[in-house]
Amino acid sequence: MSKPLLMLSTGLLYSALALTSQSTMAATSAPEIKVVASFSILADVVRQVGGSHVQVTSLVPANGDPHEFEPSPADAKALKEARVTFLSGEGLENWFSRLAKASGSNQQPVVVSDGLTTHTFEEDGKQVTDPHVWNSIPNVLHWVSHIEQALAKADPADAADYKANAERYSAQLKTLDGQIRAELGTIPADKRKVLTSHDAFGYYSLEYGVSFLSPLGLSTETEASASEVAQLIEQIRQDGIKVYFFENSNDPRLIRQIADATGAQPGGELYPESLSDAAGPTPSYLKMMSYNTEQILKALKP
């Protein structure tokens, strides 16, 4: 890895860190409304728009798997008390209807991905929608608009603050989006190929031109057959994929077995559908997108 390229990647991370620190500077007033978000990435985006006026509970915790989440009585209580509830949608939160029934809440959740252009995969002979929309920054800009409108409706007195927060955060997202495109543009298109645990990076691939192969489907609840694994191993060999990544929220054993069979080398850990805790490298969405890109760049650059 050449020194100038390493400096570019590090600059990308530092830029996101600075942007996040700016967006989290809030007034000292106590939170006024209780809000629930389905998982950690969405919860962070809601916090950026809501600022000091909201107290956000993430149902799926940091480093948690949103596909296999099992709600608790505490989650039902939080949902019952929330003035606004946010879901990503597109089949991600299949557990939510069960939780809503247990909570006794009749509140209609705000589905922030409504209106997005989605894409589908064929899985087990069926066409299924990819729910991992947040791995494209333009899609999260769409989220921000929905969140601002929902918070302003629930709390009209603070609508001007929600608008200002949304505008500031949107500008930060657009800056990082441009940096990611510029950074990945330094890698030849035919070299932007990596192996991951499951199909969580479809929107990242479409938006930023990186190809991802994986043994599992869109959900970590699926299981790959022996023939599917064999076909994937053959494809990895044919495509000359040299790098594989773990994911923070699921079991790495299968991906390690495939890597051993193909000679692919570890590129580190990615965060495709969950933030880290506060002590980890990706406690916010901006840091997550920056960190994932930095890891991919380090692995792909000669």
GROMACS .gro file of C-alpha atoms in nm:
model
  302
    1MET     CA    1   0.000   0.000   0.000
    2SER     CA    2   0.147   0.333  -0.104
    3LYS     CA    3   0.177   0.613   0.148
    4PRO     CA    4  -0.037   0.869  -0.043
    5LEU     CA    5  -0.328   0.624  -0.069
    6LEU     CA    6  -0.313   0.544   0.302
    7MET     CA    7  -0.330   0.913   0.378
    8LEU     CA    8  -0.641   0.944   0.165
    9SER     CA    9  -0.818   0.665   0.351
   10THR     CA   10  -0.723   0.803   0.691
   11GLY     CA   11  -0.843   1.146   0.583
   12LEU     CA   12  -1.181   0.999   0.497
   13LEU     CA   13  -1.221   0.859   0.847
   14TYR     CA   14  -1.105   1.178   1.017
   15SER     CA   15  -1.345   1.382   0.807
   16ALA     CA   16  -1.640   1.170   0.916
   17LEU     CA   17  -1.528   1.193   1.279
   18ALA     CA   18  -1.528   1.571   1.255
   19LEU     CA   19  -1.866   1.578   1.085
   20THR     CA   20  -2.021   1.357   1.350
   21SER     CA   21  -1.883   1.563   1.635
   22GLN     CA   22  -2.038   1.873   1.479
   23SER     CA   23  -2.377   1.704   1.435
   24THR     CA   24  -2.397   1.582   1.795
   25MET     CA   25  -2.341   1.923   1.955
   26ALA     CA   26  -2.677   1.988   2.116
   27ALA     CA   27  -2.835   2.217   2.368
   28THR     CA   28  -2.832   2.114   2.730
   29SER     CA   29  -3.210   2.098   2.763
   30ALA     CA   30  -3.360   1.762   2.864
   31PRO     CA   31  -3.512   1.536   2.595
   32GLU     CA   32  -3.881   1.613   2.547
   33ILE     CA   33  -4.032   1.325   2.349
   34LYS     CA   34  -3.970   0.951   2.362
   35VAL     CA   35  -3.891   0.793   2.027
   36VAL     CA   36  -3.825   0.430   1.930
   37ALA     CA   37  -3.617   0.316   1.632
   38SER     CA   38  -3.594  -0.046   1.524
   39PHE     CA   39  -3.214  -0.080   1.512
   40SER     CA   40  -2.896   0.108   1.592
   41ILE     CA   41  -2.825   0.267   1.252
   42LEU     CA   42  -3.173   0.412   1.221
   43ALA     CA   43  -3.162   0.523   1.586
   44ASP     CA   44  -2.848   0.727   1.520
   45VAL     CA   45  -2.999   0.901   1.217
   46VAL     CA   46  -3.309   0.986   1.424
   47ARG     CA   47  -3.085   1.132   1.697
   48GLN     CA   48  -2.905   1.352   1.443
   49VAL     CA   49  -3.235   1.501   1.324
   50GLY     CA   50  -3.404   1.510   1.665
   51GLY     CA   51  -3.113   1.655   1.859
   52SER     CA   52  -3.188   1.756   2.218
   53HIS     CA   53  -3.564   1.730   2.168
   54VAL     CA   54  -3.577   1.351   2.150
   55GLN     CA   55  -3.488   1.056   2.369
   56VAL     CA   56  -3.428   0.764   2.130
   57THR     CA   57  -3.446   0.395   2.220
   58SER     CA   58  -3.297   0.145   1.973
   59LEU     CA   59  -3.476  -0.189   1.995
   60VAL     CA   60  -3.193  -0.390   1.839
   61PRO     CA   61  -2.881  -0.290   2.034
   62ALA     CA   62  -2.533  -0.205   1.903
   63ASN     CA   63  -2.364  -0.505   1.741
   64GLY     CA   64  -2.706  -0.677   1.723
   65ASP     CA   65  -2.848  -0.868   1.427
   66PRO     CA   66  -3.174  -0.703   1.312
   67HIS     CA   67  -3.281  -1.021   1.130
   68GLU     CA   68  -3.272  -1.252   1.432
   69PHE     CA   69  -3.376  -1.007   1.704
   70GLU     CA   70  -3.594  -1.137   1.988
   71PRO     CA   71  -3.787  -0.853   2.157
   72SER     CA   72  -3.811  -0.838   2.536
   73PRO     CA   73  -4.080  -0.704   2.774
   74ALA     CA   74  -3.866  -0.390   2.813
   75ASP     CA   75  -3.890  -0.336   2.435
   76ALA     CA   76  -4.269  -0.368   2.453
   77LYS     CA   77  -4.277  -0.106   2.730
   78ALA     CA   78  -4.058   0.134   2.529
   79LEU     CA   79  -4.282   0.093   2.226
   80LYS     CA   80  -4.596   0.158   2.430
   81GLU     CA   81  -4.448   0.481   2.571
   82ALA     CA   82  -4.308   0.617   2.242
   83ARG     CA   83  -4.467   0.914   2.072
   84VAL     CA   84  -4.308   0.814   1.739
   85THR     CA   85  -4.174   0.478   1.621
   86PHE     CA   86  -3.942   0.445   1.321
   87LEU     CA   87  -3.884   0.133   1.110
   88SER     CA   88  -3.663   0.089   0.805
   89GLY     CA   89  -3.908  -0.151   0.637
   90GLU     CA   90  -3.866  -0.361   0.322
   91GLY     CA   91  -3.890  -0.682   0.525
   92LEU     CA   92  -3.611  -0.607   0.773
   93GLU     CA   93  -3.818  -0.603   1.092
   94ASN     CA   94  -4.029  -0.917   1.052
   95TRP     CA   95  -4.045  -0.939   1.432
   96PHE     CA   96  -4.208  -0.596   1.476
   97SER     CA   97  -4.575  -0.696   1.438
   98ARG     CA   98  -4.531  -0.950   1.717
   99LEU     CA   99  -4.376  -0.683   1.941
  100ALA     CA  100  -4.648  -0.429   1.859
  101LYS     CA  101  -4.917  -0.678   1.953
  102ALA     CA  102  -4.744  -0.763   2.282
  103SER     CA  103  -4.705  -0.393   2.367
  104GLY     CA  104  -5.069  -0.307   2.311
  105SER     CA  105  -4.963  -0.007   2.106
  106ASN     CA  106  -5.198   0.103   1.828
  107GLN     CA  107  -4.953   0.361   1.696
  108GLN     CA  108  -4.870   0.334   1.326
  109PRO     CA  109  -4.490   0.326   1.277
  110VAL     CA  110  -4.313   0.559   1.037
  111VAL     CA  111  -4.145   0.347   0.768
  112VAL     CA  112  -3.853   0.562   0.655
  113SER     CA  113  -3.770   0.357   0.344
  114ASP     CA  114  -4.116   0.405   0.190
  115GLY     CA  115  -4.078   0.555  -0.156
  116LEU     CA  116  -3.721   0.435  -0.215
  117THR     CA  117  -3.626   0.252  -0.533
  118THR     CA  118  -3.531  -0.096  -0.410
  119HIS     CA  119  -3.372  -0.391  -0.582
  120THR     CA  120  -3.437  -0.763  -0.552
  121PHE     CA  121  -3.243  -1.088  -0.542
  122GLU     CA  122  -3.350  -1.437  -0.636
  123GLU     CA  123  -3.329  -1.649  -0.320
  124ASP     CA  124  -3.452  -2.009  -0.299
  125GLY     CA  125  -3.639  -1.958  -0.625
  126LYS     CA  126  -3.817  -1.642  -0.504
  127GLN     CA  127  -3.768  -1.273  -0.572
  128VAL     CA  128  -3.700  -1.098  -0.242
  129THR     CA  129  -3.642  -0.729  -0.171
  130ASP     CA  130  -3.304  -0.630  -0.032
  131PRO     CA  131  -3.378  -0.446   0.297
  132HIS     CA  132  -3.024  -0.309   0.355
  133VAL     CA  133  -3.102   0.029   0.199
  134TRP     CA  134  -2.885   0.233   0.440
  135ASN     CA  135  -2.560   0.115   0.278
  136SER     CA  136  -2.624   0.386   0.020
  137ILE     CA  137  -2.594   0.740   0.156
  138PRO     CA  138  -2.852   0.879  -0.093
  139ASN     CA  139  -3.104   0.639   0.060
  140VAL     CA  140  -3.032   0.773   0.408
  141LEU     CA  141  -3.089   1.125   0.280
  142HIS     CA  142  -3.438   0.996   0.195
  143TRP     CA  143  -3.468   0.869   0.554
  144VAL     CA  144  -3.375   1.212   0.690
  145SER     CA  145  -3.664   1.374   0.506
  146HIS     CA  146  -3.914   1.122   0.646
  147ILE     CA  147  -3.774   1.158   0.998
  148GLU     CA  148  -3.786   1.538   0.994
  149GLN     CA  149  -4.148   1.537   0.879
  150ALA     CA  150  -4.254   1.279   1.140
  151LEU     CA  151  -4.084   1.460   1.429
  152ALA     CA  152  -4.227   1.796   1.323
  153LYS     CA  153  -4.576   1.644   1.314
  154ALA     CA  154  -4.533   1.489   1.659
  155ASP     CA  155  -4.371   1.802   1.808
  156PRO     CA  156  -4.470   2.110   1.603
  157ALA     CA  157  -4.320   2.352   1.857
  158ASP     CA  158  -3.969   2.233   1.766
  159ALA     CA  159  -4.024   2.192   1.390
  160ALA     CA  160  -3.774   2.467   1.304
  161ASP     CA  161  -3.500   2.288   1.498
  162TYR     CA  162  -3.575   1.957   1.328
  163LYS     CA  163  -3.552   2.130   0.990
  164ALA     CA  164  -3.219   2.293   1.077
  165ASN     CA  165  -3.077   1.966   1.209
  166ALA     CA  166  -3.191   1.779   0.900
  167GLU     CA  167  -3.032   2.035   0.668
  168ARG     CA  168  -2.703   2.031   0.859
  169TYR     CA  169  -2.689   1.651   0.873
  170SER     CA  170  -2.785   1.617   0.505
  171ALA     CA  171  -2.493   1.841   0.410
  172GLN     CA  172  -2.257   1.617   0.609
  173LEU     CA  173  -2.396   1.305   0.443
  174LYS     CA  174  -2.350   1.456   0.096
  175THR     CA  175  -1.988   1.549   0.175
  176LEU     CA  176  -1.906   1.196   0.288
  177ASP     CA  177  -2.086   1.047  -0.014
  178GLY     CA  178  -1.863   1.247  -0.246
  179GLN     CA  179  -1.549   1.142  -0.057
  180ILE     CA  180  -1.642   0.772  -0.078
  181ARG     CA  181  -1.697   0.795  -0.453
  182ALA     CA  182  -1.365   0.973  -0.502
  183GLU     CA  183  -1.173   0.723  -0.287
  184LEU     CA  184  -1.316   0.412  -0.450
  185GLY     CA  185  -1.261   0.569  -0.790
  186THR     CA  186  -0.887   0.524  -0.733
  187ILE     CA  187  -0.934   0.142  -0.755
  188PRO     CA  188  -0.979  -0.013  -1.103
  189ALA     CA  189  -1.337  -0.137  -1.141
  190ASP     CA  190  -1.230  -0.497  -1.208
  191LYS     CA  191  -1.035  -0.502  -0.878
  192ARG     CA  192  -1.327  -0.388  -0.657
  193LYS     CA  193  -1.431  -0.738  -0.546
  194VAL     CA  194  -1.457  -0.876  -0.192
  195LEU     CA  195  -1.610  -1.169  -0.003
  196THR     CA  196  -1.849  -1.110   0.290
  197SER     CA  197  -2.071  -1.323   0.515
  198HIS     CA  198  -2.414  -1.237   0.367
  199ASP     CA  199  -2.580  -1.015   0.106
  200ALA     CA  200  -2.588  -0.692   0.306
  201PHE     CA  201  -2.396  -0.466   0.067
  202GLY     CA  202  -2.619  -0.471  -0.241
  203TYR     CA  203  -2.698  -0.099  -0.226
  204TYR     CA  204  -2.336  -0.013  -0.152
  205SER     CA  205  -2.241  -0.216  -0.459
  206LEU     CA  206  -2.493  -0.036  -0.681
  207GLU     CA  207  -2.402   0.308  -0.547
  208TYR     CA  208  -2.022   0.282  -0.527
  209GLY     CA  209  -1.925   0.009  -0.775
  210VAL     CA  210  -1.784  -0.260  -0.543
  211SER     CA  211  -1.877  -0.626  -0.607
  212PHE     CA  212  -1.956  -0.843  -0.305
  213LEU     CA  213  -1.991  -1.222  -0.299
  214SER     CA  214  -2.135  -1.406   0.001
  215PRO     CA  215  -2.238  -1.761   0.106
  216LEU     CA  216  -2.564  -1.648   0.269
  217GLY     CA  217  -2.862  -1.460   0.133
  218LEU     CA  218  -3.020  -1.134   0.242
  219SER     CA  219  -3.092  -1.262   0.591
  220THR     CA  220  -2.852  -1.425   0.834
  221GLU     CA  221  -3.136  -1.666   0.911
  222THR     CA  222  -3.078  -1.847   0.580
  223GLU     CA  223  -2.837  -2.138   0.540
  224ALA     CA  224  -2.617  -2.211   0.240
  225SER     CA  225  -2.630  -2.563   0.097
  226ALA     CA  226  -2.316  -2.764   0.021
  227SER     CA  227  -2.369  -2.717  -0.353
  228GLU     CA  228  -2.414  -2.340  -0.315
  229VAL     CA  229  -2.093  -2.316  -0.114
  230ALA     CA  230  -1.909  -2.522  -0.379
  231GLN     CA  231  -2.038  -2.293  -0.655
  232LEU     CA  232  -1.932  -1.986  -0.459
  233ILE     CA  233  -1.582  -2.127  -0.404
  234GLU     CA  234  -1.550  -2.187  -0.778
  235GLN     CA  235  -1.672  -1.835  -0.858
  236ILE     CA  236  -1.426  -1.682  -0.610
  237ARG     CA  237  -1.142  -1.870  -0.776
  238GLN     CA  238  -1.253  -1.768  -1.126
  239ASP     CA  239  -1.296  -1.401  -1.029
  240GLY     CA  240  -0.963  -1.395  -0.845
  241ILE     CA  241  -1.112  -1.252  -0.523
  242LYS     CA  242  -0.829  -1.217  -0.273
  243VAL     CA  243  -0.996  -1.056   0.033
  244TYR     CA  244  -1.274  -1.156   0.272
  245PHE     CA  245  -1.441  -0.968   0.556
  246PHE     CA  246  -1.612  -1.070   0.878
  247GLU     CA  247  -1.928  -0.890   0.987
  248ASN     CA  248  -1.974  -0.760   1.340
  249SER     CA  249  -2.325  -0.901   1.389
  250ASN     CA  250  -2.304  -1.262   1.268
  251ASP     CA  251  -2.113  -1.591   1.291
  252PRO     CA  252  -1.780  -1.589   1.097
  253ARG     CA  253  -1.723  -1.967   1.080
  254LEU     CA  254  -1.864  -2.032   0.731
  255ILE     CA  255  -1.683  -1.738   0.573
  256ARG     CA  256  -1.357  -1.860   0.729
  257GLN     CA  257  -1.409  -2.208   0.579
  258ILE     CA  258  -1.468  -2.062   0.233
  259ALA     CA  259  -1.165  -1.835   0.265
  260ASP     CA  260  -0.948  -2.132   0.363
  261ALA     CA  261  -1.066  -2.319   0.053
  262THR     CA  262  -0.993  -2.028  -0.182
  263GLY     CA  263  -0.685  -1.870  -0.029
  264ALA     CA  264  -0.861  -1.539   0.033
  265GLN     CA  265  -0.699  -1.331   0.305
  266PRO     CA  266  -0.879  -1.150   0.591
  267GLY     CA  267  -0.945  -0.781   0.533
  268GLY     CA  268  -1.088  -0.709   0.875
  269GLU     CA  269  -1.438  -0.657   1.013
  270LEU     CA  270  -1.719  -0.464   0.846
  271TYR     CA  271  -2.033  -0.318   0.999
  272PRO     CA  272  -2.309  -0.366   0.740
  273GLU     CA  273  -2.626  -0.356   0.953
  274SER     CA  274  -2.533  -0.255   1.307
  275LEU     CA  275  -2.328   0.015   1.472
  276SER     CA  276  -2.060  -0.070   1.727
  277ASP     CA  277  -2.096   0.038   2.087
  278ALA     CA  278  -1.955   0.375   2.192
  279ALA     CA  279  -1.607   0.230   2.245
  280GLY     CA  280  -1.594   0.066   1.900
  281PRO     CA  281  -1.495   0.213   1.563
  282THR     CA  282  -1.847   0.282   1.430
  283PRO     CA  283  -2.073   0.435   1.696
  284SER     CA  284  -2.252   0.652   1.436
  285TYR     CA  285  -2.376   0.612   1.079
  286LEU     CA  286  -2.122   0.860   0.941
  287LYS     CA  287  -1.838   0.672   1.110
  288MET     CA  288  -1.979   0.338   0.993
  289MET     CA  289  -1.983   0.436   0.626
  290SER     CA  290  -1.639   0.594   0.653
  291TYR     CA  291  -1.489   0.298   0.841
  292ASN     CA  292  -1.633   0.033   0.609
  293THR     CA  293  -1.500   0.221   0.307
  294GLU     CA  294  -1.159   0.264   0.468
  295GLN     CA  295  -1.138  -0.111   0.540
  296ILE     CA  296  -1.234  -0.198   0.184
  297LEU     CA  297  -0.983   0.051   0.043
  298LYS     CA  298  -0.699  -0.087   0.258
  299ALA     CA  299  -0.777  -0.440   0.143
  300LEU     CA  300  -0.804  -0.361  -0.227
  301LYS     CA  301  -0.513  -0.125  -0.276
  302PRO     CA  302  -0.187  -0.291  -0.386
   0.00000   0.00000   0.00000
